[in-house]
mmJSON file of the N, C-alpha and C atoms, coordinates in Angstrom:
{"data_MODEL":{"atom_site":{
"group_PDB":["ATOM","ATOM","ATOM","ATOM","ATOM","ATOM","ATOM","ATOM","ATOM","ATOM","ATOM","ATOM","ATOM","ATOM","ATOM","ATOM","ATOM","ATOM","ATOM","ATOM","ATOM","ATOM","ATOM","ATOM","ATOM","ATOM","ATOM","ATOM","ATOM","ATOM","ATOM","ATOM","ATOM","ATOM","ATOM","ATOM","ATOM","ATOM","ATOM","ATOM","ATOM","ATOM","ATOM","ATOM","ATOM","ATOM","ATOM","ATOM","ATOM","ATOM","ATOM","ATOM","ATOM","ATOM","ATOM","ATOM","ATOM","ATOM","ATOM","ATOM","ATOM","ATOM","ATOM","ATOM","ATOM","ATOM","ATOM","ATOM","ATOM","ATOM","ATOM","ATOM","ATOM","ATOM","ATOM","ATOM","ATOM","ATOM","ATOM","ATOM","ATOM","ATOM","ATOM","ATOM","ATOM","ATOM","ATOM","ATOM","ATOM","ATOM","ATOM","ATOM","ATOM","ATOM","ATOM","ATOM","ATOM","ATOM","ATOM","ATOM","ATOM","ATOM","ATOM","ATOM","ATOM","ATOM","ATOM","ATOM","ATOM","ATOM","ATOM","ATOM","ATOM","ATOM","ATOM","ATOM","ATOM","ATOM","ATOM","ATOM","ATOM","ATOM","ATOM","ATOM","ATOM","ATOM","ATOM","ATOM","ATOM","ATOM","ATOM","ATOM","ATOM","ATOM","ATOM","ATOM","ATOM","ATOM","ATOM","ATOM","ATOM","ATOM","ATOM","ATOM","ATOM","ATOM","ATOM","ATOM","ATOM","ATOM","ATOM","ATOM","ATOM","ATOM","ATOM","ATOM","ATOM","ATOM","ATOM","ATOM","ATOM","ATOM","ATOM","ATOM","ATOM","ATOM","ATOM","ATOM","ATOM","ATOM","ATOM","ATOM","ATOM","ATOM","ATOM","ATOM","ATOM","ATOM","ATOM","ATOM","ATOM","ATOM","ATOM","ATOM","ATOM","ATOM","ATOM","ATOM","ATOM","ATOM","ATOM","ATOM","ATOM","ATOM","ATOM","ATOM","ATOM","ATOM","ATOM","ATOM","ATOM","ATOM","ATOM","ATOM","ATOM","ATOM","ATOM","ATOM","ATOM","ATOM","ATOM","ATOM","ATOM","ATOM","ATOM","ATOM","ATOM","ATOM","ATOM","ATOM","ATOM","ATOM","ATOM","ATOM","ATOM","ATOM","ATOM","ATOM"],
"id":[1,2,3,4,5,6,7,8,9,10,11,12,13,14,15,16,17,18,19,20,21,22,23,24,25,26,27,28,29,30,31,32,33,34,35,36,37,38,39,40,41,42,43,44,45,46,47,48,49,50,51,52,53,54,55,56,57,58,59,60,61,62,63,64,65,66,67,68,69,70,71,72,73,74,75,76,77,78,79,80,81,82,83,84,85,86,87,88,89,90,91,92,93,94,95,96,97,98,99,100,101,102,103,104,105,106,107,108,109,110,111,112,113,114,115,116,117,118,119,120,121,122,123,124,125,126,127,128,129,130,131,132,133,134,135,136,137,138,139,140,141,142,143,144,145,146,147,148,149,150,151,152,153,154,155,156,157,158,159,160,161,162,163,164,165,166,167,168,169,170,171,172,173,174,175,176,177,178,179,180,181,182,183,184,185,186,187,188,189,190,191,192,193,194,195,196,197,198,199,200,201,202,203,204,205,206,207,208,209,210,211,212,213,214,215,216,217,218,219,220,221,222,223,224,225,226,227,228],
"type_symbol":["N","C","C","N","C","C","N","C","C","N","C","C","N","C","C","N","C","C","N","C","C","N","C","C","N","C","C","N","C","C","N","C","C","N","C","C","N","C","C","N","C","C","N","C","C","N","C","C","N","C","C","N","C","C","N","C","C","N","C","C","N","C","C","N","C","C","N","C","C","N","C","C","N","C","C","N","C","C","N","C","C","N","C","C","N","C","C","N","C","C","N","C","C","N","C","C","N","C","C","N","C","C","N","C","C","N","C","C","N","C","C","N","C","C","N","C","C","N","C","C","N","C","C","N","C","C","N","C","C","N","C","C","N","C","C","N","C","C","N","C","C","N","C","C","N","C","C","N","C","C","N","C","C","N","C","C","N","C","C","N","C","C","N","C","C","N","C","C","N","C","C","N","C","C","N","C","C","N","C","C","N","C","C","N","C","C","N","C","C","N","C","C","N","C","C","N","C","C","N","C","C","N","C","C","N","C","C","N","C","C","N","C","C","N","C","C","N","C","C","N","C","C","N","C","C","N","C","C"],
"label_atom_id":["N","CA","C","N","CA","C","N","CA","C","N","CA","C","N","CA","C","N","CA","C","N","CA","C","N","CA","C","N","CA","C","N","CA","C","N","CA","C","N","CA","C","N","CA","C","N","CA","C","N","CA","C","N","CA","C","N","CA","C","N","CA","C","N","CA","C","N","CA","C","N","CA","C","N","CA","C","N","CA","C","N","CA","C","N","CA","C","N","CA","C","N","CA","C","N","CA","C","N","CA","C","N","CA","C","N","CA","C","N","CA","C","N","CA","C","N","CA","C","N","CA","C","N","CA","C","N","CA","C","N","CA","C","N","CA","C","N","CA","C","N","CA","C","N","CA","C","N","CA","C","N","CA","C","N","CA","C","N","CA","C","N","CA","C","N","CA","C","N","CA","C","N","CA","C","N","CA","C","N","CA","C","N","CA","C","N","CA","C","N","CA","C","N","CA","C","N","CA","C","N","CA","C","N","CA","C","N","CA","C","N","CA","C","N","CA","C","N","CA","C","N","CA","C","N","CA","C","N","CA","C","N","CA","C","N","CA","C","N","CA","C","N","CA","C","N","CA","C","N","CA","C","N","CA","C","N","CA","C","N","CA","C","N","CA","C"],
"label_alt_id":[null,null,null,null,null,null,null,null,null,null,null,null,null,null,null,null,null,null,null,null,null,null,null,null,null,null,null,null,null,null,null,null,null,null,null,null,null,null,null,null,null,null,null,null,null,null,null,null,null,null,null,null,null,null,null,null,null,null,null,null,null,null,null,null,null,null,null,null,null,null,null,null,null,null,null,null,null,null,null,null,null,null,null,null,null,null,null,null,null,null,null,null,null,null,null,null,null,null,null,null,null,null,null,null,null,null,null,null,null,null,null,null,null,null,null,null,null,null,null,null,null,null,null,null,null,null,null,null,null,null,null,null,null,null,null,null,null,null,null,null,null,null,null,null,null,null,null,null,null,null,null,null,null,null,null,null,null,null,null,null,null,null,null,null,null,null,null,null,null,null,null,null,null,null,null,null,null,null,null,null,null,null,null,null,null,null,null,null,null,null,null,null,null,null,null,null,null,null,null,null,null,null,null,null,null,null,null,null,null,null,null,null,null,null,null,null,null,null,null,null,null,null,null,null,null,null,null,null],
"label_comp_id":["UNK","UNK","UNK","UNK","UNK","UNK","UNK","UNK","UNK","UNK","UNK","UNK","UNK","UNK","UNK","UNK","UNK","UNK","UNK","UNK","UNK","UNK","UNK","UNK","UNK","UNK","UNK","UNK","UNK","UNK","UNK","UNK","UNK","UNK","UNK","UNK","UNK","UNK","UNK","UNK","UNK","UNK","UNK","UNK","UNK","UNK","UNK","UNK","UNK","UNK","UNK","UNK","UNK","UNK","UNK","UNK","UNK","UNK","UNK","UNK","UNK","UNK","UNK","UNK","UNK","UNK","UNK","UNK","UNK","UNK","UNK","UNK","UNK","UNK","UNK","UNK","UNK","UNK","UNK","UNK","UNK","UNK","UNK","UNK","UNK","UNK","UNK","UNK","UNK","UNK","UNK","UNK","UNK","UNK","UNK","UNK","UNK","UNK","UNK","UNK","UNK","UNK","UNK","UNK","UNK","UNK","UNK","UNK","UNK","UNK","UNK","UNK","UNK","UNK","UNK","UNK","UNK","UNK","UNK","UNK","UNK","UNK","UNK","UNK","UNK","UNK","UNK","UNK","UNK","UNK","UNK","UNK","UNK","UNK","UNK","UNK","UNK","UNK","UNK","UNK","UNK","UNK","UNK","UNK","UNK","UNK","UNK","UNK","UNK","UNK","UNK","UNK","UNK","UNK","UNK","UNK","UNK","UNK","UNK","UNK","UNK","UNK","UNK","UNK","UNK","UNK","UNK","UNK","UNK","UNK","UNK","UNK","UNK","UNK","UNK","UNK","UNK","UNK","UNK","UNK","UNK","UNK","UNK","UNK","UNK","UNK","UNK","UNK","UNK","UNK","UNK","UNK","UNK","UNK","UNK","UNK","UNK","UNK","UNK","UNK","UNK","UNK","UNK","UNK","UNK","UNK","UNK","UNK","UNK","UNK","UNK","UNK","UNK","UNK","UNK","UNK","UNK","UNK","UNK","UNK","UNK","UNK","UNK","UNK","UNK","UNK","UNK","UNK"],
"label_asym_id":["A","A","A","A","A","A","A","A","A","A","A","A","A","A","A","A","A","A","A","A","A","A","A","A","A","A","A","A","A","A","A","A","A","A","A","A","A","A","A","A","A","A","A","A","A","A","A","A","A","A","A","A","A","A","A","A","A","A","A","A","A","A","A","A","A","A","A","A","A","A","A","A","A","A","A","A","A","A","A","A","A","A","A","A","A","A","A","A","A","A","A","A","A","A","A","A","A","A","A","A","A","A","A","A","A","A","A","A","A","A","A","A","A","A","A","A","A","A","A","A","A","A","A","A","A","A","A","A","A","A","A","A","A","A","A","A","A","A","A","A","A","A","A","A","A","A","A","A","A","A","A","A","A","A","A","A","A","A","A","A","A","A","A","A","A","A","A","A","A","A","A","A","A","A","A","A","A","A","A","A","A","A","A","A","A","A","A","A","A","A","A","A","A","A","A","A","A","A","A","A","A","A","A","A","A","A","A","A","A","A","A","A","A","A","A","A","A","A","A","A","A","A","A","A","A","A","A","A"],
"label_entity_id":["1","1","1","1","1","1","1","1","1","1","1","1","1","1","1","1","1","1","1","1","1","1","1","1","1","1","1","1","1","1","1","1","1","1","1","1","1","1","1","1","1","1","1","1","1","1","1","1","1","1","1","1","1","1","1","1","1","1","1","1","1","1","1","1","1","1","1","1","1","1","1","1","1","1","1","1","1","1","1","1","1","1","1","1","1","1","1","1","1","1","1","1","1","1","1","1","1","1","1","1","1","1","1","1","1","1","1","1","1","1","1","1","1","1","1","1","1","1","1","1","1","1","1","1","1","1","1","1","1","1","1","1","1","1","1","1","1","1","1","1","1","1","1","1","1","1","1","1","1","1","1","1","1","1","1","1","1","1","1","1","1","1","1","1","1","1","1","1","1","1","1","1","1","1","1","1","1","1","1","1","1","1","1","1","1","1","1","1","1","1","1","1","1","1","1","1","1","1","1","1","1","1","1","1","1","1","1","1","1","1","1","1","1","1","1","1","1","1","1","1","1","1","1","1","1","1","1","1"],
"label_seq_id":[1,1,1,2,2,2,3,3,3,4,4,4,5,5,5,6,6,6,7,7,7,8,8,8,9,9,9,10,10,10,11,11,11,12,12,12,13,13,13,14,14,14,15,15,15,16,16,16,17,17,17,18,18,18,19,19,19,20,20,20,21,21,21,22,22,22,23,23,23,24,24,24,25,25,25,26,26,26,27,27,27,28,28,28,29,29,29,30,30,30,31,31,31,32,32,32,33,33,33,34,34,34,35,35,35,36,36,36,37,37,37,38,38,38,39,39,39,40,40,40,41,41,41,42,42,42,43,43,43,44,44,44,45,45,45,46,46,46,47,47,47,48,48,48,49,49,49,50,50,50,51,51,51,52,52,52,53,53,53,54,54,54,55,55,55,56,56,56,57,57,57,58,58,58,59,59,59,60,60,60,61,61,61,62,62,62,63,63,63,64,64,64,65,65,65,66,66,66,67,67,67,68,68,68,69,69,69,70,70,70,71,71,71,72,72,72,73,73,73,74,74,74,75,75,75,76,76,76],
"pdbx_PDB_ins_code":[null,null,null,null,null,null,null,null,null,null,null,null,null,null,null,null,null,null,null,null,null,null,null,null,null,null,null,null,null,null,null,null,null,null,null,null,null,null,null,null,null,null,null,null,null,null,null,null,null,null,null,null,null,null,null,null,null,null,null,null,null,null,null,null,null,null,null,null,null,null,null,null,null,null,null,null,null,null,null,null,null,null,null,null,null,null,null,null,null,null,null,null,null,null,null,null,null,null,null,null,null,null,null,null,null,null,null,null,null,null,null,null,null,null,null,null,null,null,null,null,null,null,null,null,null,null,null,null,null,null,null,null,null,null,null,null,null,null,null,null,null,null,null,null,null,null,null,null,null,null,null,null,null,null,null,null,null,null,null,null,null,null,null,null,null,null,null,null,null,null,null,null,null,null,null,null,null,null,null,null,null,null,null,null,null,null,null,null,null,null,null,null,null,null,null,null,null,null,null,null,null,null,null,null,null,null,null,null,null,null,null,null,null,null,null,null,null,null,null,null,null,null,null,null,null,null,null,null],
"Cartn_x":[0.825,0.0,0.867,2.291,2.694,3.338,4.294,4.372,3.937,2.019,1.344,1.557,1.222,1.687,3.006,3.963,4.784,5.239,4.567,4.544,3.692,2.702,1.462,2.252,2.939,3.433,4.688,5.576,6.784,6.22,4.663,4.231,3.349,3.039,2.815,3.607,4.934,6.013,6.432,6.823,7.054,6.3,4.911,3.88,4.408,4.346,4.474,5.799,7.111,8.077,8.125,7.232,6.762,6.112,4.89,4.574,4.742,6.105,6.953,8.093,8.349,9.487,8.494,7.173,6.329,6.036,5.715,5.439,6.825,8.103,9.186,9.569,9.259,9.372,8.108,7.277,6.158,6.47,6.94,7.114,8.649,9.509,10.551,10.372,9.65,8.862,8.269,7.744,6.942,7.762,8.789,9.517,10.679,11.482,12.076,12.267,11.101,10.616,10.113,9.409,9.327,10.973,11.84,12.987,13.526,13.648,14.128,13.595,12.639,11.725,11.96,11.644,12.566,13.709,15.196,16.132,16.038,15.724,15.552,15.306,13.695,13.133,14.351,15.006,15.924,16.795,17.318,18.726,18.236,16.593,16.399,16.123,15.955,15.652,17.451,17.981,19.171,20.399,20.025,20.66,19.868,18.671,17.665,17.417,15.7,15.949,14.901,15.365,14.736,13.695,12.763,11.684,11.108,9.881,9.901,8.522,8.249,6.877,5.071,5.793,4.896,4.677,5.746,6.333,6.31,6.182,6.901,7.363,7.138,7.765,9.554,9.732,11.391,11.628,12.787,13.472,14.904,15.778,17.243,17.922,18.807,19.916,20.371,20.332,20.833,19.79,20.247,19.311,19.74,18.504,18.714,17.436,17.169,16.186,15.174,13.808,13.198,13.541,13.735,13.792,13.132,12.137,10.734,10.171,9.966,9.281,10.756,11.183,12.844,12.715,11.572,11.511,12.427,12.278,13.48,13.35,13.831,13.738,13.705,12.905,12.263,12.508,13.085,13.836,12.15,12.407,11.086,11.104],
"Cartn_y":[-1.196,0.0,1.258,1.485,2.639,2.246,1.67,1.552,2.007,2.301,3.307,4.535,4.631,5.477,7.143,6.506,6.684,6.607,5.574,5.587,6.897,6.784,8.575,9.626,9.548,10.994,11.182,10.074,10.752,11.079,10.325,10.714,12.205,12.903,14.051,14.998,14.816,15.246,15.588,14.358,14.487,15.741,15.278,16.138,17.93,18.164,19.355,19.822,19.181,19.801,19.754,19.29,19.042,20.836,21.209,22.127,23.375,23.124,24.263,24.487,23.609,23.751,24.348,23.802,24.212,25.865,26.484,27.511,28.158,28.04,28.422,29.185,27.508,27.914,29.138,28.951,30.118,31.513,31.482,32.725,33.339,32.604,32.961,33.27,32.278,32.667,34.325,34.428,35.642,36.982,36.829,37.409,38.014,37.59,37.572,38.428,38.084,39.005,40.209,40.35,42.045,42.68,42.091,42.551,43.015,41.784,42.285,43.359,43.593,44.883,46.324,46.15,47.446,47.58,46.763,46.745,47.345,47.35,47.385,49.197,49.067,50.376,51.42,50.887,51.894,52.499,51.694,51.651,52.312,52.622,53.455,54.757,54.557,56.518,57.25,56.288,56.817,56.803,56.525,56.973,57.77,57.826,58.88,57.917,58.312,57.691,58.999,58.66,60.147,59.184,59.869,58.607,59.756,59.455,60.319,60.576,62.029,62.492,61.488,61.437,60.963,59.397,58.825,57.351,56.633,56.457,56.162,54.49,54.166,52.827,53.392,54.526,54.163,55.385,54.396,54.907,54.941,55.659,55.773,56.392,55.933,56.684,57.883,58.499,60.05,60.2,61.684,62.714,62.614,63.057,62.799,63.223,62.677,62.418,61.124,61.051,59.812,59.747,58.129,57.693,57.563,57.218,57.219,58.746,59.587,61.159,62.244,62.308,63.24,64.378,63.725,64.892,64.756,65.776,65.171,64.532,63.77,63.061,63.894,63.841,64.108,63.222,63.905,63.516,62.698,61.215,60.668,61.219],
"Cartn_z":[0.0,0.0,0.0,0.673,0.552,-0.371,-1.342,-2.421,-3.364,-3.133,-4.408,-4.236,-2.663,-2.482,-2.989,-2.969,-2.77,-4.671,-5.269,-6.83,-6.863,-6.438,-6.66,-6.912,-5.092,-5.317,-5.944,-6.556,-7.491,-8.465,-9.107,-10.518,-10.249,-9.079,-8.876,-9.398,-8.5,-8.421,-10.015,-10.685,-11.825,-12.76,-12.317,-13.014,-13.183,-11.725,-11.126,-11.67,-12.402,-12.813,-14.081,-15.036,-16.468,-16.599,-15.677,-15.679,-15.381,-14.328,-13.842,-15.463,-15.694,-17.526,-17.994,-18.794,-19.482,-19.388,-17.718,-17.479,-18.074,-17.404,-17.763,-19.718,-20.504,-22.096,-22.085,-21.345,-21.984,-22.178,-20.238,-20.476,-21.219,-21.384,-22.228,-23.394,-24.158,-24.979,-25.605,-24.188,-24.058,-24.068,-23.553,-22.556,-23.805,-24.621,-25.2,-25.947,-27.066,-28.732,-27.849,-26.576,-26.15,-26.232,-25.253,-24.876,-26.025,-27.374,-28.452,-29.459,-29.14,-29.961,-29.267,-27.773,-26.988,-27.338,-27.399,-28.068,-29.13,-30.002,-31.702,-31.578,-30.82,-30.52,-30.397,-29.181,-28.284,-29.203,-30.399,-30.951,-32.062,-32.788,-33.507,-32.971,-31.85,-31.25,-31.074,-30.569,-30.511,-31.975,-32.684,-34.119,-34.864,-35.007,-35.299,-36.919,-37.233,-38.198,-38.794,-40.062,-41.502,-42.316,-42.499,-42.902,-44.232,-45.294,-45.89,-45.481,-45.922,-45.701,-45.777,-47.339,-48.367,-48.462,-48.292,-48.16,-46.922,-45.354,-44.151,-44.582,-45.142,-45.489,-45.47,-46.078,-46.55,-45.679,-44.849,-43.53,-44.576,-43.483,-43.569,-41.853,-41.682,-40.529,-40.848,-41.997,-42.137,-43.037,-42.771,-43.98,-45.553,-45.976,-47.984,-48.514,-49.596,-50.043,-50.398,-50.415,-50.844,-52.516,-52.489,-53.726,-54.747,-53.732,-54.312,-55.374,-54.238,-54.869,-55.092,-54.351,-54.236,-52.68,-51.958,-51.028,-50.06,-49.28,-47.781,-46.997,-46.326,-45.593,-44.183,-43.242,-42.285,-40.716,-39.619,-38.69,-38.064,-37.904,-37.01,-35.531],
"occupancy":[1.0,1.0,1.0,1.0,1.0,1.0,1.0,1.0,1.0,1.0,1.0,1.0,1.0,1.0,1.0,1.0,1.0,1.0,1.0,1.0,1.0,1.0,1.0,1.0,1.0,1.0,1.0,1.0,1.0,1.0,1.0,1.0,1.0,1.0,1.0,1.0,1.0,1.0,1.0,1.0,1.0,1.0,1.0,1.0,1.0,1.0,1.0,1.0,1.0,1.0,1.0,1.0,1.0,1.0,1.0,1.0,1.0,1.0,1.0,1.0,1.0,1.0,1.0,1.0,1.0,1.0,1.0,1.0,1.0,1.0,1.0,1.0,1.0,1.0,1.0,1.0,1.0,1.0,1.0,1.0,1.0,1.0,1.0,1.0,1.0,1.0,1.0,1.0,1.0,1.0,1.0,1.0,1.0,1.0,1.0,1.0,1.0,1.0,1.0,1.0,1.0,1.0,1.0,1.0,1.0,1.0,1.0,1.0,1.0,1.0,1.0,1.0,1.0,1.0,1.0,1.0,1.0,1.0,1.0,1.0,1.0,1.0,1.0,1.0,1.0,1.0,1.0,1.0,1.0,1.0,1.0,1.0,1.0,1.0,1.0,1.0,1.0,1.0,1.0,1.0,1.0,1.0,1.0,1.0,1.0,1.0,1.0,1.0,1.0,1.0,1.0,1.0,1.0,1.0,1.0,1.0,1.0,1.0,1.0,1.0,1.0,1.0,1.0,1.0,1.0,1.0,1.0,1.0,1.0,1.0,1.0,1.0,1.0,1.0,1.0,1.0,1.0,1.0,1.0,1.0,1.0,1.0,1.0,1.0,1.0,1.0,1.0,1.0,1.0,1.0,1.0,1.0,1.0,1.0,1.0,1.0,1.0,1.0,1.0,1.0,1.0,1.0,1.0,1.0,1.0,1.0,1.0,1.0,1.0,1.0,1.0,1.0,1.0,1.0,1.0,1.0,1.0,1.0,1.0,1.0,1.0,1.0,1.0,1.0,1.0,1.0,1.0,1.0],
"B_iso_or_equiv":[0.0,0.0,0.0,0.0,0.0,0.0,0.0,0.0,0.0,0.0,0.0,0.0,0.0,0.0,0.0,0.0,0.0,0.0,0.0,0.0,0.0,0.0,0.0,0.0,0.0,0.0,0.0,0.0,0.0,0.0,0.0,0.0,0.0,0.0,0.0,0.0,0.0,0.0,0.0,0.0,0.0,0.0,0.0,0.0,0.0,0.0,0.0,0.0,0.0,0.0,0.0,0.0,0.0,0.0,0.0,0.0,0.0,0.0,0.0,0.0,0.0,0.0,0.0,0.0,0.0,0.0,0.0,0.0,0.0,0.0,0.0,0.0,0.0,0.0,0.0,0.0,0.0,0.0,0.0,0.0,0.0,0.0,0.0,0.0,0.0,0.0,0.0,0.0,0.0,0.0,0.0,0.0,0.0,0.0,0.0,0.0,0.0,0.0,0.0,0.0,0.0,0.0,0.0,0.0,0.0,0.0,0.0,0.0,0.0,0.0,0.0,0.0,0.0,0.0,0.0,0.0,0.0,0.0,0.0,0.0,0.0,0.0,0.0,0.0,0.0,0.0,0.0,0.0,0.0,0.0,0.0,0.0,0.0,0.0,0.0,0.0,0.0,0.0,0.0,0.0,0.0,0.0,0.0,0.0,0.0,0.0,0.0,0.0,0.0,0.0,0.0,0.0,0.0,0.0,0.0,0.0,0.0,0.0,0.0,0.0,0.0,0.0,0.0,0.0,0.0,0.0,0.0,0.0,0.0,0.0,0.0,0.0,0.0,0.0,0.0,0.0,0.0,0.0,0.0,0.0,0.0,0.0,0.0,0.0,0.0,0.0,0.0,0.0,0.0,0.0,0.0,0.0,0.0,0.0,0.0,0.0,0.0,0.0,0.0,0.0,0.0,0.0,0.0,0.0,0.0,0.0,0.0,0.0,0.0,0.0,0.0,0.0,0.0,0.0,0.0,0.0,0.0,0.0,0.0,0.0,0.0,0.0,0.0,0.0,0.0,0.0,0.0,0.0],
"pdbx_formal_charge":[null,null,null,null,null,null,null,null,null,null,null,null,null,null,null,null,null,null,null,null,null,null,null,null,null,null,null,null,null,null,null,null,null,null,null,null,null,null,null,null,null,null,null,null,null,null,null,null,null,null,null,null,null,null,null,null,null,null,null,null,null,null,null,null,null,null,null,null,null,null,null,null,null,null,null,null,null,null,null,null,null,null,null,null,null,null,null,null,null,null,null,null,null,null,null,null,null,null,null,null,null,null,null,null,null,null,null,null,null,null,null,null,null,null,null,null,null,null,null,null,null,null,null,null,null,null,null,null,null,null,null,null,null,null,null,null,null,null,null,null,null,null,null,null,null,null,null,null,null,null,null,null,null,null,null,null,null,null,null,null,null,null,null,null,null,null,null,null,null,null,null,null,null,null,null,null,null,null,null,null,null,null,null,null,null,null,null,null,null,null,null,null,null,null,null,null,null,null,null,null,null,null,null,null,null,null,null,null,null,null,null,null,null,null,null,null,null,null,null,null,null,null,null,null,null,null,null,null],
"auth_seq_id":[1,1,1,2,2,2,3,3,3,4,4,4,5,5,5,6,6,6,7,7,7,8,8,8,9,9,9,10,10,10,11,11,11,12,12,12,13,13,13,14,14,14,15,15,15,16,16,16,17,17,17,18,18,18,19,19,19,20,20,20,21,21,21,22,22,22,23,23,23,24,24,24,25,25,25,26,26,26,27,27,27,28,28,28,29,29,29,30,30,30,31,31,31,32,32,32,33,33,33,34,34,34,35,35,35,36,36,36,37,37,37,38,38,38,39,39,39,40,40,40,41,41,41,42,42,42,43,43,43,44,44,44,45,45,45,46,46,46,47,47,47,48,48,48,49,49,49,50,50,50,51,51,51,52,52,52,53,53,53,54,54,54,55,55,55,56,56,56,57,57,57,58,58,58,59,59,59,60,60,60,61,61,61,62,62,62,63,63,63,64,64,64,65,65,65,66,66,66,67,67,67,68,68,68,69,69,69,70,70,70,71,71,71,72,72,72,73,73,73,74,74,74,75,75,75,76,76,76],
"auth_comp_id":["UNK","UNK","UNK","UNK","UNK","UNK","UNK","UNK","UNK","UNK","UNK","UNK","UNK","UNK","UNK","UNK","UNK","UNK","UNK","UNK","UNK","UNK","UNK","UNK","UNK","UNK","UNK","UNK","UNK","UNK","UNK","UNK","UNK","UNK","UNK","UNK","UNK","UNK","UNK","UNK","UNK","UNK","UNK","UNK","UNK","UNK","UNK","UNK","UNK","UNK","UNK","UNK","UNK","UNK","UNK","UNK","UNK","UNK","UNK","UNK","UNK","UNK","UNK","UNK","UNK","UNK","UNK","UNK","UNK","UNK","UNK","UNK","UNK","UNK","UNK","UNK","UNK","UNK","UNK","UNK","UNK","UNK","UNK","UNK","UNK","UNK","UNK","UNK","UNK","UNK","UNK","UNK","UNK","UNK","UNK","UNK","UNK","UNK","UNK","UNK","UNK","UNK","UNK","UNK","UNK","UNK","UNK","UNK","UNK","UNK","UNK","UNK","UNK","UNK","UNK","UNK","UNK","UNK","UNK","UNK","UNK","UNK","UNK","UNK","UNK","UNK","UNK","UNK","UNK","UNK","UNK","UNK","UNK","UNK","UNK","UNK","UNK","UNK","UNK","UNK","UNK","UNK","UNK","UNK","UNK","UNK","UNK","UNK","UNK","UNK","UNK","UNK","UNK","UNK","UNK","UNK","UNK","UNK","UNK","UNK","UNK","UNK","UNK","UNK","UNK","UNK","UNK","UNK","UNK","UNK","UNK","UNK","UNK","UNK","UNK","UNK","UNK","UNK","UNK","UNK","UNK","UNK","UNK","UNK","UNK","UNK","UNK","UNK","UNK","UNK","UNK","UNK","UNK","UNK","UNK","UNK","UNK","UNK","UNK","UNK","UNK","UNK","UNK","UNK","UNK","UNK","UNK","UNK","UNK","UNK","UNK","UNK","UNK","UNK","UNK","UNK","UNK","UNK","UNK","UNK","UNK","UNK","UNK","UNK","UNK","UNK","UNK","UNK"],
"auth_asym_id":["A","A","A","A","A","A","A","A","A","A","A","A","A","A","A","A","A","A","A","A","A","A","A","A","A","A","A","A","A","A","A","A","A","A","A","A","A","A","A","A","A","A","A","A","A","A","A","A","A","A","A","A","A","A","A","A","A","A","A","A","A","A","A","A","A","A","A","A","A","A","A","A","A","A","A","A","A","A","A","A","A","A","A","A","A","A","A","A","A","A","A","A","A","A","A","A","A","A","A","A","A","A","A","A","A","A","A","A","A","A","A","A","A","A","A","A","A","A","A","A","A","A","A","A","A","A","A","A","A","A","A","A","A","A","A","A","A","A","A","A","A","A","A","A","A","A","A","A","A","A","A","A","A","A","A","A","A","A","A","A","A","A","A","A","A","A","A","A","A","A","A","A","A","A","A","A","A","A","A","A","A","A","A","A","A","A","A","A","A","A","A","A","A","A","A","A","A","A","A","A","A","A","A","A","A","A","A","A","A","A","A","A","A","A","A","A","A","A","A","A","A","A","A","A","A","A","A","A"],
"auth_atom_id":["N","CA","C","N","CA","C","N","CA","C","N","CA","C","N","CA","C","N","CA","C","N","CA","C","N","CA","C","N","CA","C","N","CA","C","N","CA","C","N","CA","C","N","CA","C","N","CA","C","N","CA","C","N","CA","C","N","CA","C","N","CA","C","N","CA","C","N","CA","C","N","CA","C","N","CA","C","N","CA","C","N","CA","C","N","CA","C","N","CA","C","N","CA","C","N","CA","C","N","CA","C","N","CA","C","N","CA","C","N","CA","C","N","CA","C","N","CA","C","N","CA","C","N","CA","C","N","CA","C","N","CA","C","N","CA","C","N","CA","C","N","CA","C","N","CA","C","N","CA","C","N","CA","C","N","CA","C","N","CA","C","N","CA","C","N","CA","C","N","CA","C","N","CA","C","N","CA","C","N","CA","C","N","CA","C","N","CA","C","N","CA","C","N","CA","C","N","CA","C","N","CA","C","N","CA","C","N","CA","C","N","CA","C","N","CA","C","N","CA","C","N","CA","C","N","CA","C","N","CA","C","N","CA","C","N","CA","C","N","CA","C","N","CA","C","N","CA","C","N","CA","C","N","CA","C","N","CA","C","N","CA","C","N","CA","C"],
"pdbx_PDB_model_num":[1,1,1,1,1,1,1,1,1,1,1,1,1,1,1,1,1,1,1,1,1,1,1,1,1,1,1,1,1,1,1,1,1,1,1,1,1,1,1,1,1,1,1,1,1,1,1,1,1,1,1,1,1,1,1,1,1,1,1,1,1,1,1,1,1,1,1,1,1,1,1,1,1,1,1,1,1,1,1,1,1,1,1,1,1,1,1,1,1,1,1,1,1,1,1,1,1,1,1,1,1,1,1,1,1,1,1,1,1,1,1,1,1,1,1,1,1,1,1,1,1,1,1,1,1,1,1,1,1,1,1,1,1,1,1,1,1,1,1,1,1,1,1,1,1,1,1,1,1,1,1,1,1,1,1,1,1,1,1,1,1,1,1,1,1,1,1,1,1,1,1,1,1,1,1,1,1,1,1,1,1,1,1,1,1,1,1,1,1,1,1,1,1,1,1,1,1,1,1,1,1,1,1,1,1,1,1,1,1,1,1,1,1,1,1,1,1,1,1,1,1,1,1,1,1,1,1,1]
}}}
């Protein structure tokens, strides 16, 4: 009888650290692609980026003109 016991609760046990990993990948998961988008974010405010009026699709790191129309490019 404690034998099942004792089988029960390692397969509890077991259970309970299947779902503690599981929770773990989630939130890494989760956790990650934010961090890397703030990253990304951060590193475009601080080089500045020139986008065009007319266009916002076409970015650049310095000033110029769009390729597209010829206007200036415009500090975001």
């Amino acid at each position: 009888m404690t034998t099942i016991i004792i089988l029960t609760q390692l397969l509890q046990a077991q259970n309970n650290y299947i779902w503690i990993i599981f929770a773990i990948i989630l939130v890494a998961c989760c956790v990650f692609p934010i961090m890397r988008m703030r990253h990304k974010k951060n590193n475009l405010q601080n080089t500045g980026v020139y986008t065009c009026p007319m266009h916002p699709e076409v970015q650049s790191d310095k000033p110029g003109n769009c390729p597209k129309c010829g206007m200036a490019l415009v500090k975001k």
